[in-house]
């Protein structure tokens, strides 16, 4: 039986807290990329050009059905083969941002499709351009129904950041691996990482639900 | 080296990796479905102890990352005298993780069965077990199969993480080939395509077929 040592836990906590910062930063930056790129991918499937719709649709399907960890490796290792060197952070953010952009594009698509047809017709009747229609009429109404899905993927991206450890991003699991092999103790670092994940993702999920409810009430839904 | 030349040279290793991935997928799927059913039913139980156990299980596995769970099962459990071979640890971790997500689908599916069905089975004097097995679960299954399709794709992608504990799956073989040949674009590209084929031409059609068969059996088509 292996004994749990509290003084070892206190000794490694500063490093784990620093790594938590990196994890949150990676999740935040990846999500920011995904939110913007996801919208582009959603709108890309609504152009009048069938070829564009087809290509974007297949691309989203491809990214969604292949493992994120493989995509991370792909971005990190393939660049140098063509003379583009990306830092682990850069390639990690590209891979995770793109992966979640594809998920978010589906959420946006659902939101946009849920806007009543009359809204489009009314916007056309008011002689709005396509850009105006989206920006002023459609997107504001598409966001509230998409909020729940968007929130789930925010928590999802946070839980997927450990995959960045494979290319050397110093997030929680990477740090726990390092602590474990330096001290030959894996119990405390891995357990603490699990607890830190729980301590962040459970309240985050609750907060997101709260926020979603408030937005819905404010918009009178 | 072109992708075709590359596959012509390395296909035996890619194929053996894909075989391990499929094995991990199938074993994890069986475990995941069993856990989903148990935990989903337990969460609906009126017994606070059973319900509490299910809620705890679901929150822990959904609140932490699969990578953390995998490392915990593989590196930490042996410290308590439970040594699990890496292949087994791999599908157990993935299956337990998917089981937590599946439990919510089972719960939702059961709750979506109309109240009249419960009352009718009570009226014809069925025991709770009979009611669940013969009336509620079959109908719940039809309702929850579409989201299970997505979950099965997540499961397939999740199996790529077992490469982190050196199970020789497709992801692991790809990393090994990459480390010796530096043909990153070819090897990771080929692996991405294989995962895509597995998802798009095996898992998704199988789930669609199940959906169709089940709804036909229930007389819904």
Coordinates of C-alpha atoms in Angstrom, one line a residue:
Chain A
X1 CA 0.0 0.0 0.0
X2 CA 1.3 3.4 -1.0
X3 CA 0.9 6.2 1.4
X4 CA -0.6 9.6 0.6
X5 CA 1.8 12.3 1.7
X6 CA 0.3 15.7 2.4
X7 CA 3.7 17.5 2.7
X8 CA 4.6 16.3 -0.8
X9 CA 1.2 17.7 -2.0
X10 CA 2.0 21.1 -0.5
X11 CA 5.5 20.9 -2.0
X12 CA 4.2 20.4 -5.5
X13 CA 1.1 22.7 -5.3
X14 CA 2.9 25.9 -6.5
X15 CA 4.0 24.1 -9.7
X16 CA 0.5 22.6 -10.2
X17 CA -1.1 26.0 -9.7
X18 CA 1.2 27.5 -12.3
X19 CA 0.3 24.7 -14.7
X20 CA -3.4 25.3 -14.0
X21 CA -2.8 28.8 -15.3
X22 CA -1.3 27.4 -18.5
X23 CA -4.2 25.0 -18.9
X24 CA -6.7 27.8 -18.5
X25 CA -4.8 30.0 -20.9
X26 CA -4.7 27.2 -23.5
X27 CA -8.4 26.5 -23.1
X28 CA -9.2 30.2 -23.3
X29 CA -7.1 30.9 -26.3
X30 CA -8.2 27.8 -28.1
X31 CA -11.8 28.7 -27.4
X32 CA -11.4 32.2 -28.7
X33 CA -10.0 30.8 -32.0
X34 CA -12.8 28.3 -32.1
X35 CA -15.6 30.8 -31.5
X36 CA -14.5 33.0 -34.4
X37 CA -13.4 30.3 -36.8
X38 CA -16.5 28.2 -36.0
X39 CA -18.7 31.1 -37.2
X40 CA -16.8 31.3 -40.4
X41 CA -17.2 27.5 -41.0
X42 CA -21.0 27.8 -40.2
X43 CA -21.5 30.7 -42.6
X44 CA -19.3 28.9 -45.2
X45 CA -21.9 26.2 -45.4
X46 CA -24.6 28.8 -46.2
X47 CA -23.2 30.4 -49.3
X48 CA -25.1 30.1 -52.6
X49 CA -22.2 28.1 -54.0
X50 CA -22.8 24.4 -53.7
X51 CA -19.1 23.6 -54.1
X52 CA -18.1 25.7 -51.2
X53 CA -20.8 24.2 -49.0
X54 CA -19.7 20.7 -49.9
X55 CA -16.0 21.4 -49.3
X56 CA -16.7 23.1 -45.9
X57 CA -19.2 20.4 -44.9
X58 CA -16.8 17.6 -45.7
X59 CA -13.9 19.4 -43.9
X60 CA -16.0 19.8 -40.8
X61 CA -17.0 16.1 -40.9
X62 CA -13.4 15.0 -41.4
X63 CA -12.1 17.1 -38.4
X64 CA -14.9 16.0 -36.2
X65 CA -14.4 12.3 -36.9
X66 CA -10.7 12.1 -36.4
X67 CA -8.8 12.2 -33.0
X68 CA -7.7 15.6 -31.7
X69 CA -4.4 14.1 -30.5
X70 CA -3.6 13.0 -34.0
X71 CA -4.4 16.5 -35.3
X72 CA -2.1 18.0 -32.7
X73 CA 0.7 15.8 -33.9
X74 CA -0.1 16.5 -37.5
X75 CA 0.1 20.3 -37.1
X76 CA 3.2 20.1 -34.9
X77 CA 5.3 17.7 -37.1
X78 CA 4.1 18.5 -40.6
X79 CA 5.0 22.2 -40.6
X80 CA 8.8 21.6 -40.2
X81 CA 8.7 19.2 -43.2
X82 CA 7.8 22.2 -45.3
X83 CA 10.0 24.6 -43.5
X84 CA 7.4 26.1 -41.2
X85 CA 8.5 25.8 -37.6
X86 CA 5.7 26.3 -35.1
X87 CA 6.2 26.4 -31.3
X88 CA 4.3 23.8 -29.3
X89 CA 1.9 26.5 -28.1
X90 CA 1.2 27.8 -31.6
X91 CA 0.6 24.3 -33.1
X92 CA -1.5 23.3 -30.1
X93 CA -3.7 26.4 -30.3
X94 CA -4.2 25.9 -34.1
X95 CA -5.1 22.2 -33.7
X96 CA -7.4 22.6 -30.7
X97 CA -8.9 25.8 -32.0
X98 CA -9.7 24.2 -35.4
X99 CA -11.1 21.0 -33.8
X100 CA -13.5 22.9 -31.6
X101 CA -14.3 25.4 -34.4
X102 CA -15.8 22.4 -36.3
X103 CA -17.9 21.5 -33.3
X104 CA -19.0 25.0 -32.7
X105 CA -19.9 25.5 -36.4
X106 CA -22.5 22.7 -35.9
X107 CA -23.8 24.5 -32.8
X108 CA -24.1 27.8 -34.8
X109 CA -25.7 26.1 -37.7
X110 CA -28.4 24.7 -35.4
X111 CA -28.9 28.2 -33.9
X112 CA -29.1 29.9 -37.3
X113 CA -31.5 27.2 -38.6
X114 CA -33.8 27.8 -35.6
X115 CA -34.4 31.4 -36.6
X116 CA -37.9 31.6 -38.0
X117 CA -38.2 32.0 -41.8
X118 CA -40.3 35.1 -41.4
X119 CA -37.3 36.9 -39.9
X120 CA -35.4 36.4 -43.2
X121 CA -38.3 37.5 -45.2
X122 CA -38.9 40.6 -43.1
X123 CA -35.2 41.5 -43.4
X124 CA -35.4 41.1 -47.1
X125 CA -38.5 43.3 -47.2
X126 CA -36.6 46.0 -45.4
X127 CA -34.0 45.9 -48.2
X128 CA -31.1 44.7 -46.0
X129 CA -28.0 43.4 -47.5
X130 CA -27.0 39.8 -46.7
X131 CA -24.3 41.0 -44.3
X132 CA -26.8 43.3 -42.5
X133 CA -29.3 40.5 -42.3
X134 CA -26.8 38.2 -40.5
X135 CA -25.3 40.8 -38.3
X136 CA -28.4 42.6 -37.2
X137 CA -31.2 40.1 -37.4
X138 CA -30.1 36.5 -37.7
X139 CA -27.0 36.1 -35.5
X140 CA -28.4 37.9 -32.5
X141 CA -31.4 35.5 -32.5
X142 CA -29.2 32.5 -33.3
X143 CA -26.9 33.0 -30.3
X144 CA -29.4 32.3 -27.4
X145 CA -30.4 28.8 -28.5
X146 CA -26.7 28.1 -29.3
X147 CA -25.5 29.1 -25.8
X148 CA -26.0 25.7 -24.1
X149 CA -23.9 24.0 -26.8
X150 CA -21.3 26.7 -26.7
X151 CA -20.9 26.4 -22.9
X152 CA -20.6 22.6 -23.1
X153 CA -17.7 22.9 -25.6
X154 CA -16.0 25.5 -23.4
X155 CA -15.8 22.9 -20.6
X156 CA -15.0 20.3 -23.3
X157 CA -12.0 22.2 -24.6
X158 CA -10.7 22.6 -21.0
X159 CA -10.9 18.8 -20.5
X160 CA -9.1 18.2 -23.8
X161 CA -6.1 20.5 -23.0
X162 CA -4.1 17.5 -21.5
X163 CA -3.6 16.3 -25.0
X164 CA -1.3 19.3 -25.6
X165 CA 1.2 17.7 -23.2
X166 CA 2.3 15.3 -25.9
X167 CA 4.0 18.1 -27.8
X168 CA 5.4 19.7 -24.7
X169 CA 2.9 22.4 -23.7
X170 CA 3.5 22.8 -19.9
X171 CA -0.1 22.3 -18.9
X172 CA -1.3 20.2 -15.9
X173 CA -0.7 16.7 -17.1
X174 CA 2.7 17.6 -18.5
X175 CA 3.7 19.1 -15.2
X176 CA 2.3 16.1 -13.3
X177 CA 4.4 13.8 -15.5
X178 CA 7.5 15.8 -14.8
X179 CA 6.9 15.9 -11.0
X180 CA 6.2 12.1 -11.1
X181 CA 9.3 11.2 -12.8
X182 CA 11.5 13.5 -10.8
X183 CA 10.2 12.2 -7.5
X184 CA 9.1 8.7 -8.4
X185 CA 5.7 9.5 -6.9
X186 CA 2.7 9.5 -9.2
X187 CA -0.1 9.1 -6.7
X188 CA -0.2 12.7 -5.5
X189 CA 0.4 14.6 -8.8
X190 CA -2.1 12.6 -10.9
X191 CA -4.7 12.7 -8.1
X192 CA -4.3 16.4 -7.5
X193 CA -4.6 17.0 -11.3
X194 CA -7.9 15.1 -11.2
X195 CA -9.1 17.1 -8.3
X196 CA -8.1 20.4 -9.9
X197 CA -10.0 19.4 -13.1
X198 CA -13.1 18.6 -11.0
X199 CA -12.8 21.8 -9.0
X200 CA -12.8 23.9 -12.2
X201 CA -15.1 22.0 -14.5
X202 CA -18.0 21.4 -12.1
X203 CA -18.5 25.0 -11.0
X204 CA -17.9 26.1 -14.6
X205 CA -20.7 23.9 -15.8
X206 CA -23.0 25.4 -13.1
X207 CA -22.0 29.0 -13.9
X208 CA -22.6 28.4 -17.6
X209 CA -26.1 27.1 -16.9
X210 CA -26.8 30.2 -14.7
X211 CA -25.5 32.5 -17.4
X212 CA -27.5 30.8 -20.1
X213 CA -30.7 31.2 -18.0
X214 CA -30.0 34.9 -17.4
X215 CA -29.4 35.6 -21.1
X216 CA -32.6 33.8 -22.0
X217 CA -34.6 35.8 -19.4
X218 CA -33.1 39.1 -20.6
X219 CA -34.1 38.3 -24.1
X220 CA -37.6 37.4 -22.9
X221 CA -37.4 33.7 -24.0
Chain B
X1 CA 7.6 10.0 -50.9
X2 CA 4.0 10.1 -52.0
X3 CA 1.2 9.0 -49.7
X4 CA 0.6 5.9 -51.9
X5 CA 4.3 4.8 -51.9
X6 CA 4.3 5.4 -48.1
X7 CA 1.2 3.2 -47.5
X8 CA 2.6 0.5 -49.9
X9 CA 5.7 0.3 -47.7
X10 CA 4.2 0.7 -44.2
X11 CA 0.8 -0.9 -44.5
X12 CA 1.5 -3.9 -42.3
X13 CA 2.2 -1.7 -39.3
X14 CA -0.7 0.7 -40.0
X15 CA -3.0 -2.3 -40.4
X16 CA -1.9 -3.9 -37.2
X17 CA -2.3 -0.6 -35.4
X18 CA -5.8 -0.2 -36.9
X19 CA -6.6 -3.7 -35.7
X20 CA -5.7 -2.8 -32.1
X21 CA -7.7 0.4 -32.4
X22 CA -10.8 -1.6 -33.5
X23 CA -10.3 -4.1 -30.7
X24 CA -10.0 -1.2 -28.2
X25 CA -13.1 0.4 -29.7
X26 CA -15.2 -2.8 -29.5
X27 CA -14.1 -3.7 -25.9
X28 CA -14.6 -0.1 -24.7
X29 CA -18.0 0.0 -26.4
X30 CA -19.2 -3.1 -24.7
X31 CA -18.0 -1.9 -21.3
X32 CA -19.3 1.6 -21.9
X33 CA -22.8 0.5 -22.9
X34 CA -23.0 -1.8 -19.8
X35 CA -21.8 1.0 -17.5
X36 CA -24.2 3.5 -19.1
X37 CA -27.1 1.2 -18.5
X38 CA -26.2 0.5 -14.9
X39 CA -25.4 4.1 -14.0
X40 CA -28.4 5.5 -16.0
X41 CA -30.8 3.2 -14.1
X42 CA -29.1 3.9 -10.8
X43 CA -29.4 7.6 -11.3
X44 CA -33.2 7.2 -11.7
X45 CA -33.4 5.0 -8.6
X46 CA -35.4 6.3 -5.6
X47 CA -32.8 4.8 -3.3
X48 CA -30.6 7.7 -2.3
X49 CA -27.5 5.5 -1.9
X50 CA -27.7 4.1 -5.5
X51 CA -28.6 7.5 -6.9
X52 CA -25.7 9.1 -5.0
X53 CA -23.2 6.5 -6.3
X54 CA -24.3 7.1 -9.9
X55 CA -24.2 10.9 -9.6
X56 CA -20.7 10.7 -8.1
X57 CA -19.5 8.3 -10.8
X58 CA -20.9 10.4 -13.6
X59 CA -19.6 13.8 -12.2
X60 CA -16.1 12.4 -11.6
X61 CA -15.8 10.9 -15.1
X62 CA -17.4 13.8 -16.9
X63 CA -15.7 16.4 -14.8
X64 CA -12.1 15.2 -15.4
X65 CA -10.2 14.5 -18.5
X66 CA -9.9 11.1 -20.2
X67 CA -6.1 11.5 -20.2
X68 CA -6.1 12.0 -16.4
X69 CA -8.4 9.0 -15.9
X70 CA -6.2 6.9 -18.1
X71 CA -3.0 7.8 -16.3
X72 CA -4.7 7.4 -12.9
X73 CA -5.8 3.8 -13.8
X74 CA -2.5 2.9 -15.4
X75 CA 0.0 4.6 -13.1
X76 CA -1.7 5.1 -9.8
X77 CA -3.9 2.0 -9.3
X78 CA -0.8 -0.3 -9.2
X79 CA 0.4 1.6 -6.1
X80 CA -2.7 0.1 -4.4
X81 CA -1.8 -3.3 -5.6
X82 CA -4.1 -3.3 -8.6
X83 CA -1.9 -3.8 -11.6
X84 CA -3.7 -3.7 -14.9
X85 CA -2.0 -4.7 -18.1
X86 CA -1.8 -1.7 -20.5
X87 CA -4.1 -3.1 -23.2
X88 CA -6.8 -3.7 -20.5
X89 CA -6.2 -0.4 -18.8
X90 CA -6.7 1.3 -22.1
X91 CA -10.2 0.1 -22.9
X92 CA -11.2 0.1 -19.3
X93 CA -10.4 3.9 -19.0
X94 CA -12.1 4.7 -22.3
X95 CA -15.1 2.6 -21.6
X96 CA -15.6 4.0 -18.1
X97 CA -15.3 7.5 -19.5
X98 CA -17.8 6.9 -22.3
X99 CA -20.1 5.1 -19.7
X100 CA -20.5 8.3 -17.8
X101 CA -21.6 10.2 -20.8
X102 CA -23.8 7.3 -21.9
X103 CA -25.5 7.1 -18.5
X104 CA -27.0 10.6 -19.1
X105 CA -28.3 9.4 -22.5
X106 CA -29.8 6.3 -20.9
X107 CA -31.4 8.5 -18.3
X108 CA -32.7 11.0 -20.8
X109 CA -34.0 8.1 -23.0
X110 CA -35.9 6.5 -20.2
X111 CA -37.4 9.8 -19.1
X112 CA -38.6 10.4 -22.6
X113 CA -40.9 7.4 -22.6
X114 CA -44.5 8.7 -22.2
X115 CA -46.0 8.4 -18.7
X116 CA -48.9 6.4 -20.1
X117 CA -46.6 3.5 -20.9
X118 CA -45.6 3.3 -17.2
X119 CA -49.2 3.5 -16.1
X120 CA -50.3 0.9 -18.6
X121 CA -47.6 -1.6 -17.6
X122 CA -48.6 -1.0 -13.9
X123 CA -52.2 -1.6 -14.9
X124 CA -51.4 -5.0 -16.4
X125 CA -49.7 -6.0 -13.2
X126 CA -46.1 -6.1 -14.4
X127 CA -43.3 -6.2 -11.9
X128 CA -40.9 -3.2 -12.0
X129 CA -38.2 -5.4 -13.6
X130 CA -40.6 -6.6 -16.3
X131 CA -41.8 -3.1 -16.9
X132 CA -38.3 -1.8 -17.4
X133 CA -37.1 -4.7 -19.6
X134 CA -40.2 -5.2 -21.7
X135 CA -41.9 -1.9 -22.0
X136 CA -39.6 1.1 -21.1
X137 CA -36.1 0.1 -22.2
X138 CA -36.9 -0.9 -25.7
X139 CA -38.7 2.4 -26.3
X140 CA -36.0 4.4 -24.5
X141 CA -33.4 2.7 -26.8
X142 CA -35.1 4.0 -29.9
X143 CA -35.2 7.5 -28.5
X144 CA -31.6 7.5 -27.5
X145 CA -29.9 5.8 -30.4
X146 CA -29.2 9.0 -32.5
X147 CA -27.1 10.7 -29.8
X148 CA -25.4 7.3 -29.2
X149 CA -24.1 7.6 -32.8
X150 CA -22.2 10.7 -31.9
X151 CA -20.9 9.2 -28.7
X152 CA -19.6 6.2 -30.6
X153 CA -17.5 8.5 -32.8
X154 CA -16.2 10.2 -29.6
X155 CA -15.3 6.7 -28.3
X156 CA -13.4 5.9 -31.5
X157 CA -11.5 9.1 -31.1
X158 CA -10.9 8.5 -27.4
X159 CA -9.2 5.2 -28.2
X160 CA -6.3 7.2 -29.8
X161 CA -5.4 8.3 -26.3
X162 CA -4.4 4.7 -25.2
X163 CA -1.2 5.3 -27.3
X164 CA -0.1 7.5 -24.3
X165 CA 0.3 4.3 -22.2
X166 CA 2.0 2.6 -25.2
X167 CA -0.8 0.4 -26.3
X168 CA 0.3 -0.3 -29.9
X169 CA -2.8 1.2 -31.6
X170 CA -2.9 3.1 -34.8
X171 CA -1.9 6.4 -33.1
X172 CA 1.1 4.6 -31.4
X173 CA 2.2 3.0 -34.7
X174 CA 2.0 6.4 -36.4
X175 CA 4.2 8.0 -33.8
X176 CA 6.7 5.2 -34.0
X177 CA 6.9 5.4 -37.8
X178 CA 7.2 9.2 -37.5
X179 CA 10.1 8.9 -35.1
X180 CA 12.1 6.6 -37.3
X181 CA 11.3 8.0 -40.8
X182 CA 10.4 11.7 -40.2
X183 CA 7.8 11.3 -42.9
X184 CA 5.3 13.2 -40.8
X185 CA 2.9 14.4 -43.4
X186 CA 2.5 10.9 -44.9
X187 CA 2.3 9.0 -41.7
X188 CA -0.1 11.3 -39.8
X189 CA -2.0 12.0 -43.0
X190 CA -2.5 8.2 -43.5
X191 CA -3.5 7.7 -39.9
X192 CA -6.1 10.6 -40.1
X193 CA -7.6 9.0 -43.3
X194 CA -7.8 5.6 -41.6
X195 CA -9.6 7.0 -38.6
X196 CA -11.9 8.9 -40.9
X197 CA -12.7 5.8 -42.8
X198 CA -13.4 3.9 -39.6
X199 CA -15.7 6.6 -38.4
X200 CA -17.5 7.5 -41.6
X201 CA -17.8 4.1 -43.3
X202 CA -18.0 1.7 -40.3
X203 CA -19.2 3.3 -37.1
X204 CA -21.7 5.8 -38.5
X205 CA -23.4 3.3 -41.0
X206 CA -23.6 0.7 -38.3
X207 CA -25.3 3.1 -35.9
X208 CA -27.7 4.3 -38.7
X209 CA -28.5 0.6 -39.4
X210 CA -29.2 0.0 -35.7
X211 CA -31.5 3.1 -35.6
X212 CA -33.4 1.9 -38.6
X213 CA -33.7 -1.7 -37.4
X214 CA -34.8 -0.7 -33.9
X215 CA -37.4 1.8 -35.1
X216 CA -38.8 -0.7 -37.5
X217 CA -39.0 -3.3 -34.8
X218 CA -40.9 -0.8 -32.7
X219 CA -43.2 -0.2 -35.6
X220 CA -42.2 3.4 -36.0
X221 CA -41.5 3.4 -39.7

